[in-house]
Amino acid sequence: MPCHNQQLNNVNSGQEHPMKQVRFANNNSSSSVPAVLTNSESSDAPSQAVNQDNLGSQLKLLPLNDQIRELQTIIRDKTTSRGDFVFCADRLIRLVVEEGLNQLPYSECTVTTPTGYKYEGVKFERGNCGVSIMRSGEAMEQGLRDCCRSIRIGKILIQSDEETQKAKVYYAKFPPDVYRRKVLLMYPILSTGNTVIEAVRVLIEHGVQPRHIILLSLFSTPHGANSIIQEFPDITILTTEVHPVAPTHFGQRYFGTD
């Protein structure tokens, strides 16, 4: 299915993907590749390539494919209707959540099939929880519940001071034994990284080790990812794209407050 307002490529042109775009960080190569910016975006941010090696192995990108790229494009398109925006955002969230679960520990097990055969498989280990950073992080809660029906989810409310831009915690509620759990921290857009850094500090105050925190994000700027990793080198960041222009309108569009 083509993107909104986009014509189908000519299948007889001899080029399968003539306008295929690339991300700043690449899991399969140590070389950096600049993303393609539109004219309106290029004036808002520097055209700088990002080498994932500089951000460390803690930054993990979903493997890029045309399906993910189209979802990213629809979410960034200012002409996208709210219904299509929410639909595509939920799809992208689900992909990130599924990959986030792959980062959690599993154990091997053996089950018996209905035909009496033994099957060697794996099972999800207990002791995990989700934490959403309000408000935009709440958009990712349903995607996590769709994958883990009984998972417990905590919340953190952090707002930035308009003058100092410093993040301040207004509310935090976690499972009482959060210090014993692996935490899936949910925040869709990493811009400066300040909000996430403050949220991680709160989790550490409650006994959570940074190496037990997996940050689930849809889009990240190089500055945001770098700030978080420099502050907490043991944290894991999972995202679909590292790009100097983040869709900061995400929360407003998703919840219909734009």
Coordinates of C-alpha atoms in Angstrom, one line a residue, residues 19 48 66 79 86 92 111 117 184 189 201 205 217 244:
M19 CA 14.0 6.8 -3.6
Q48 CA 25.4 15.3 10.3
D66 CA 10.0 -0.8 3.6
T79 CA -1.1 15.9 6.0
V86 CA -2.8 6.6 15.4
L92 CA 5.2 0.9 14.9
V111 CA 6.2 -29.1 26.4
Y117 CA 5.4 -35.3 21.0
L184 CA 10.7 -1.6 29.9
I189 CA 10.3 10.5 21.1
R201 CA 17.3 8.7 38.0
E205 CA 16.4 5.8 43.5
S217 CA 11.4 4.6 21.7
P244 CA 18.4 15.0 13.8

